[in-house]
Tab-separated table of C-alpha atoms in Angstrom:
chain	number	residue	atom	x	y	z
C	72	MET	CA	128.753	191.134	117.277
C	73	GLU	CA	128.597	187.368	118.482
C	74	GLY	CA	132.309	186.580	118.744
C	75	ARG	CA	132.045	183.043	117.150
C	76	GLY	CA	134.751	181.736	114.951
C	77	VAL	CA	136.820	185.056	115.483
C	78	ALA	CA	140.169	185.495	116.972
C	79	GLN	CA	140.688	187.662	119.670
C	80	LYS	CA	143.649	189.360	120.476
C	81	ARG	CA	145.179	189.370	124.076
C	82	ILE	CA	143.138	191.281	127.131
C	83	VAL	CA	144.807	191.943	130.176
C	84	THR	CA	143.312	194.094	133.560
C	85	LEU	CA	145.108	195.648	136.055
C	86	THR	CA	143.247	196.085	139.162
C	87	ILE	CA	145.290	198.241	141.939
C	88	ASN	CA	142.511	198.211	144.507
C	89	PRO	CA	140.210	195.583	144.085
C	90	ALA	CA	137.164	194.878	146.145
C	91	LEU	CA	135.162	192.088	147.888
C	92	ASP	CA	131.653	193.435	146.922
C	93	ARG	CA	128.936	192.447	149.463
C	94	ASN	CA	125.225	193.796	148.745
C	95	THR	CA	122.108	193.297	150.572
C	96	ARG	CA	118.437	194.381	150.879
C	97	ILE	CA	116.697	195.798	153.704
C	98	GLU	CA	113.094	197.662	153.882
C	99	ARG	CA	113.947	200.596	155.088
C	100	VAL	CA	117.089	202.400	156.316
C	101	SER	CA	117.192	204.350	159.498
C	102	PRO	CA	119.344	206.184	162.017
C	103	ASN	CA	120.301	204.055	165.296
C	104	ASP	CA	118.127	201.142	164.831
C	105	LYS	CA	119.318	198.053	164.399
C	106	LEU	CA	118.971	197.430	160.585
C	107	ARG	CA	118.177	193.682	159.829
C	108	CYS	CA	119.512	192.730	156.333
C	109	GLU	CA	118.666	190.051	153.866
C	110	PRO	CA	121.404	187.497	153.439
C	111	PRO	CA	124.386	189.140	151.523
C	112	GLN	CA	125.327	188.612	148.088
C	113	ARG	CA	129.496	188.501	147.711
C	114	GLU	CA	130.860	189.366	144.710
C	115	PRO	CA	134.831	189.814	143.398
C	116	GLY	CA	135.180	193.645	142.503
C	117	GLY	CA	137.148	196.647	141.713
C	118	GLY	CA	137.818	198.475	138.200
C	119	GLY	CA	139.854	196.080	135.629
C	120	ILE	CA	138.046	193.177	137.926
C	121	ASN	CA	134.817	193.972	136.743
C	122	VAL	CA	136.193	194.651	133.438
C	123	SER	CA	137.545	191.290	133.224
C	124	ARG	CA	134.359	189.651	134.807
C	125	ALA	CA	132.171	191.400	131.956
C	126	ILE	CA	134.332	190.357	129.207
C	127	ARG	CA	133.529	186.622	130.286
C	128	ARG	CA	130.340	187.340	130.179
C	129	LEU	CA	130.392	188.742	126.794
C	130	GLY	CA	131.965	185.142	125.324
C	131	GLY	CA	135.154	186.747	125.839
C	132	GLN	CA	138.885	186.156	127.417
C	133	SER	CA	140.983	188.227	129.739
C	134	LEU	CA	143.533	187.993	132.368
C	135	ALA	CA	143.153	189.759	135.766
C	136	VAL	CA	145.826	191.120	137.575
C	137	PHE	CA	145.707	192.577	140.784
C	138	PRO	CA	147.128	192.559	144.747
C	139	CYS	CA	145.577	190.448	146.947
C	140	GLY	CA	145.851	189.354	150.603
C	141	GLY	CA	144.396	187.986	154.316
C	142	PRO	CA	141.140	186.078	154.680
C	143	ILE	CA	139.369	188.375	152.505
C	144	GLY	CA	141.711	187.867	149.848
C	145	GLU	CA	141.396	184.342	149.637
C	146	MET	CA	137.552	184.722	149.906
C	147	PHE	CA	137.983	187.132	146.890
C	148	LYS	CA	140.144	184.512	144.804
C	149	ALA	CA	137.798	181.564	145.407
C	150	LEU	CA	135.005	183.627	144.670
C	151	LEU	CA	137.039	183.967	141.050
C	152	ALA	CA	137.723	180.942	140.486
C	153	GLU	CA	133.931	179.801	140.340
C	154	GLU	CA	133.142	182.254	137.401
C	155	GLY	CA	136.325	180.846	135.464
C	156	GLY	CA	138.860	182.984	133.684
C	157	GLU	CA	141.879	183.734	134.345
C	158	HIS	CA	143.630	185.581	137.374
C	159	HIS	CA	147.217	186.427	138.479
C	160	PRO	CA	146.985	187.467	141.918
C	161	ILE	CA	150.012	189.510	143.422
C	162	ASP	CA	150.247	188.541	147.015
C	163	ILE	CA	150.327	191.627	149.637
C	164	GLU	CA	150.520	191.921	153.456
C	165	GLY	CA	147.706	193.538	154.002
C	166	THR	CA	144.124	192.628	153.825
C	167	THR	CA	142.067	193.120	150.632
C	168	ARG	CA	139.406	195.439	151.305
C	169	GLU	CA	135.689	195.147	151.664
C	170	ASN	CA	132.722	197.491	149.983
C	171	VAL	CA	129.080	197.256	150.760
C	172	THR	CA	126.136	198.423	149.201
C	173	VAL	CA	122.622	198.568	150.872
C	174	PHE	CA	119.569	198.538	148.519
C	175	GLU	CA	116.511	199.763	150.234
C	176	GLY	CA	112.921	198.851	149.600
C	177	GLY	CA	112.066	197.677	146.045
C	178	ALA	CA	116.166	198.823	145.509
C	179	SER	CA	115.533	201.657	143.542
C	180	GLN	CA	117.589	203.286	146.112
C	181	HIS	CA	120.945	202.317	147.375
C	182	TYR	CA	123.933	202.858	149.513
C	183	ILE	CA	127.100	202.363	148.872
C	184	PHE	CA	130.052	202.088	151.692
C	185	ILE	CA	133.581	202.293	149.742
C	186	MET	CA	136.486	201.631	151.664
C	187	PRO	CA	140.163	202.968	151.459
C	188	GLY	CA	142.128	199.425	150.704
C	189	PRO	CA	144.905	198.321	152.422
C	190	GLU	CA	148.071	200.373	152.380
C	191	LEU	CA	150.349	198.773	149.880
C	192	LYS	CA	154.269	198.900	150.232
C	193	GLU	CA	156.282	200.461	147.306
C	194	ALA	CA	157.375	196.606	146.384
C	195	GLU	CA	153.695	195.503	146.263
C	196	TRP	CA	152.598	197.883	144.083
C	197	GLU	CA	155.623	197.655	141.865
C	198	GLY	CA	154.999	193.703	141.943
C	199	THR	CA	151.540	194.603	140.135
C	200	LEU	CA	153.768	196.020	137.555
C	201	GLU	CA	156.153	193.682	137.388
C	202	GLY	CA	153.535	190.793	136.984
C	203	VAL	CA	152.012	192.208	133.941
C	204	ARG	CA	155.635	192.978	132.486
C	205	GLY	CA	156.278	189.338	133.265
C	206	LEU	CA	153.973	187.464	131.506
C	207	ASP	CA	154.552	185.243	129.310
C	208	ARG	CA	153.124	187.078	126.315
C	209	ALA	CA	152.406	190.830	126.243
C	210	PRO	CA	148.740	192.343	126.173
C	211	ASP	CA	147.792	193.804	123.214
C	212	TYR	CA	145.018	195.268	125.073
C	213	LEU	CA	145.803	196.231	128.844
C	214	VAL	CA	142.960	197.829	130.817
C	215	ALA	CA	143.956	199.797	133.816
C	216	SER	CA	140.752	200.729	135.686
C	217	GLY	CA	139.467	201.686	139.391
C	218	SER	CA	140.546	203.790	142.573
C	219	CYS	CA	144.350	203.879	144.187
C	220	PRO	CA	144.864	202.348	147.959
C	221	PRO	CA	146.634	204.358	150.435
C	222	GLY	CA	150.605	203.800	149.818
C	223	VAL	CA	150.098	203.890	145.811
C	224	PRO	CA	151.483	206.958	144.320
C	225	ALA	CA	149.294	209.777	142.004
C	226	ASP	CA	151.375	208.691	139.280
C	227	PHE	CA	150.996	205.396	139.376
C	228	TYR	CA	148.786	204.895	136.358
C	229	ARG	CA	151.499	207.174	134.310
C	230	ARG	CA	154.043	204.232	135.312
C	231	VAL	CA	150.977	201.910	133.813
C	232	ALA	CA	150.956	203.917	130.421
C	233	GLU	CA	154.684	204.043	130.255
C	234	LEU	CA	154.557	200.056	130.636
C	235	SER	CA	152.201	200.279	128.386
C	236	HIS	CA	154.949	201.882	125.688
C	237	ASP	CA	157.835	199.211	126.307
C	238	LEU	CA	155.193	196.236	126.229
C	239	GLY	CA	153.579	197.808	122.592
C	240	SER	CA	150.354	197.292	124.432
C	241	ARG	CA	147.351	199.697	123.430
C	242	LEU	CA	146.634	201.244	127.554
C	243	ILE	CA	142.977	201.992	127.772
C	244	VAL	CA	142.699	203.580	131.566
C	245	ASP	CA	139.432	204.395	133.155
C	246	THR	CA	139.901	206.377	136.496
C	247	SER	CA	139.767	209.679	137.851
C	248	ASP	CA	140.947	213.128	139.633
C	249	GLU	CA	145.303	213.428	139.626
C	250	PRO	CA	145.953	209.825	138.524
C	251	LEU	CA	143.647	210.116	135.449
C	252	ARG	CA	145.505	213.803	134.666
C	253	LEU	CA	149.038	211.875	134.973
C	254	ALA	CA	148.006	208.964	132.736
C	255	ALA	CA	146.972	211.211	129.943
C	256	GLU	CA	149.948	213.347	130.056
C	257	ALA	CA	151.805	210.081	129.332
C	258	GLY	CA	150.004	209.146	126.245
C	259	VAL	CA	147.586	206.489	126.223
C	260	TYR	CA	145.580	204.748	123.751
C	261	LEU	CA	142.001	205.401	124.876
C	262	LEU	CA	140.371	207.235	127.900
C	263	LYS	CA	137.264	206.778	129.419
C	264	PRO	CA	136.462	210.057	131.331
C	265	ASN	CA	132.957	210.874	132.181
C	266	MET	CA	131.487	214.354	131.859
C	267	ARG	CA	133.413	215.614	135.554
C	268	GLU	CA	136.217	214.007	134.650
C	269	LEU	CA	136.843	215.497	131.318
C	270	GLY	CA	136.377	218.709	132.488
C	271	GLN	CA	139.145	217.899	134.953
C	272	LEU	CA	141.449	217.155	131.770
C	273	ALA	CA	140.166	220.199	130.233
C	274	GLY	CA	141.188	222.389	133.069
C	275	GLN	CA	137.810	223.920	132.917
C	276	GLU	CA	133.788	223.467	133.295
C	277	ILE	CA	132.576	221.955	129.983
C	278	GLU	CA	128.560	222.720	129.095
C	279	SER	CA	127.698	222.208	125.618
C	280	GLU	CA	128.302	219.385	123.538
C	281	GLU	CA	130.555	221.614	121.071
C	282	GLN	CA	132.700	222.214	124.298
C	283	GLN	CA	132.949	218.226	124.909
C	284	ILE	CA	133.682	217.674	121.155
C	285	ALA	CA	136.408	220.104	121.720
C	286	ALA	CA	138.100	219.310	124.844
C	287	ALA	CA	137.860	215.689	123.799
C	288	LYS	CA	139.598	216.586	120.451
C	289	GLU	CA	142.266	218.671	121.997
C	290	LEU	CA	143.311	215.232	124.378
C	291	VAL	CA	143.714	213.627	121.208
C	292	GLY	CA	145.755	216.445	118.886
C	293	SER	CA	147.894	216.838	121.818
C	294	GLY	CA	148.935	213.132	121.950
C	295	GLN	CA	147.070	212.381	125.779
C	296	ALA	CA	145.089	209.863	123.736
C	297	GLU	CA	144.118	208.186	120.137
C	298	VAL	CA	140.483	207.455	121.656
C	299	VAL	CA	138.450	209.587	123.881
C	300	VAL	CA	135.168	207.704	124.929
C	301	VAL	CA	133.097	210.068	127.238
C	302	SER	CA	130.499	208.372	129.149
C	303	MET	CA	127.365	210.332	129.595
C	304	GLY	CA	125.123	207.887	131.424
C	305	ALA	CA	121.605	207.807	129.997
C	306	GLY	CA	122.509	210.382	127.274
C	307	GLY	CA	124.780	207.524	125.703
C	308	ALA	CA	128.698	208.265	124.843
C	309	LEU	CA	130.638	210.453	123.092
C	310	LEU	CA	133.431	209.216	120.843
C	311	VAL	CA	136.155	211.222	119.271
C	312	THR	CA	139.300	210.442	117.496
C	313	ASP	CA	141.340	212.385	114.791
C	314	GLU	CA	138.714	211.531	112.564
C	315	LEU	CA	135.499	211.158	114.444
C	316	GLY	CA	133.256	213.219	117.103
C	317	GLU	CA	130.269	211.827	117.282
C	318	HIS	CA	127.628	211.203	119.677
C	319	LEU	CA	126.616	208.051	120.239
C	320	ARG	CA	122.935	207.638	121.886
C	321	THR	CA	122.239	204.324	124.227
C	322	PRO	CA	118.937	202.469	123.501
C	323	THR	CA	116.016	202.660	125.645
C	324	VAL	CA	115.947	199.907	127.888
C	325	PRO	CA	114.165	199.324	131.328
C	326	ILE	CA	116.539	200.420	134.688
C	327	ARG	CA	116.853	197.862	137.123
C	328	SER	CA	119.987	199.190	138.020
C	329	ARG	CA	122.965	201.323	136.889
C	330	LEU	CA	125.884	199.696	139.183
C	331	GLY	CA	128.442	198.105	136.854
C	332	ALA	CA	127.295	199.366	133.557
C	333	GLY	CA	130.814	201.776	133.563
C	334	ASP	CA	132.697	198.742	133.934
C	335	SER	CA	130.307	196.881	131.225
C	336	MET	CA	131.035	199.440	128.922
C	337	VAL	CA	134.324	198.967	129.124
C	338	ALA	CA	134.762	195.816	128.799
C	339	GLY	CA	132.505	195.884	125.380
C	340	ILE	CA	134.512	198.147	124.103
C	341	VAL	CA	138.045	196.469	124.392
C	342	LEU	CA	136.442	193.044	123.600
C	343	GLY	CA	134.758	194.868	120.814
C	344	LEU	CA	138.554	195.994	119.516
C	345	ALA	CA	140.040	193.098	120.761
C	346	ARG	CA	138.191	190.985	117.876
C	347	GLY	CA	138.908	193.265	115.277
C	348	GLU	CA	136.471	195.541	115.259
C	349	SER	CA	136.367	199.402	114.396
C	350	VAL	CA	136.959	202.032	117.494
C	351	LEU	CA	133.190	203.208	116.104
C	352	GLU	CA	131.532	199.836	116.282
C	353	ALA	CA	133.655	198.697	119.336
C	354	THR	CA	132.392	201.470	121.240
C	355	ARG	CA	128.386	200.821	120.129
C	356	PHE	CA	129.065	197.026	121.529
C	357	GLY	CA	130.393	198.660	124.881
C	358	ILE	CA	127.500	201.248	125.221
C	359	ALA	CA	125.076	198.016	124.271
C	360	ALA	CA	126.879	196.215	127.389
C	361	GLY	CA	126.388	199.342	129.794
C	362	ALA	CA	122.975	199.643	128.708
C	363	SER	CA	122.572	195.658	129.289
C	364	ALA	CA	123.998	196.051	132.843
C	365	VAL	CA	121.155	198.646	133.357
C	366	MET	CA	118.392	196.275	133.059
C	367	THR	CA	120.119	193.246	135.497
C	368	PRO	CA	119.549	193.684	139.392
C	369	ARG	CA	121.674	194.906	142.083
C	370	THR	CA	125.376	194.937	141.108
C	371	GLU	CA	124.977	192.186	137.945
C	372	LEU	CA	127.048	193.241	135.031
C	373	CYS	CA	126.012	192.991	131.233
C	374	ARG	CA	124.508	189.991	130.285
C	375	ARG	CA	125.635	188.523	126.865
C	376	GLU	CA	122.052	188.044	124.962
C	377	ASP	CA	121.325	191.396	126.156
C	378	THR	CA	124.292	193.093	124.948
C	379	GLU	CA	124.041	191.267	121.247
C	380	ARG	CA	120.397	192.383	120.998
C	381	LEU	CA	120.732	196.133	122.021
C	382	TYR	CA	123.717	196.049	119.734
C	383	GLN	CA	121.830	194.626	116.494
C	384	ARG	CA	119.331	197.375	117.436
C	385	LEU	CA	122.096	200.425	117.570
C	386	THR	CA	123.665	199.146	113.774
C	387	SER	CA	119.968	199.021	112.900
C	388	GLY	CA	119.098	202.437	113.626
C	389	GLU	CA	117.067	201.687	116.730
C	390	THR	CA	117.245	203.497	120.042
């Protein structure tokens, strides 16, 4: 799925809690000491932002909508501009958050420090919805991904779902807890829960693959989603629609870092769909993108050449 000469439908990502991600390395982490780190790397991050960045790395296009403010926000926008791609920031009074990841030793171990984000006023988080609504052309696919910062109601993703219905957009949601449940109640095109989140949606602990398929089928049958892709880490993904219930294995790859794999997977799925692939082939492409991200160091996202090679392995039946 190289995408050469393939017309791509419009993808828009919405990230309500973006973050400037800093990552560094130290030989050993110990308490109460001054820990002298390597020079940090800085990247724009947050669920939908990473999805847009990964789409670009895979040879596709998307528009990223997000709230942004303060000096950190200015750096955030500058880093996005360096990478290219379209983005539509919504100005806020607060300052965009920073997250810090510290890799220890040979980078096999890492520590992630996640900040809550600035408190958004009602007019600010509503402004992100209006930012999507006011686009010159409605998205064919809208990806809403990531956590909610302070001030944003738990039903924010439900409101995004209602917006997608108004626009005629297919909504892909990747979040957790109450925001995920409320979005599902409104009905979306595709949900991408992990095993824990699937259990939250089902209201029960899920252990066997039969229970996984049954829980996902219930989401589809009740109209909460047309497609459910349950991410299972090294185990691949479970794809469920009204016609499918298939466990797709991930290819075996050398592991350097699992960070960014989930967002890369979503990027591969939505890009495949936007290029007209079936949901099965798009999910395979997403699995390949997630596996590609695992092969990259630190917080680097998927690489196009690795993704396409791994996708060919999956389509030929190799693992």
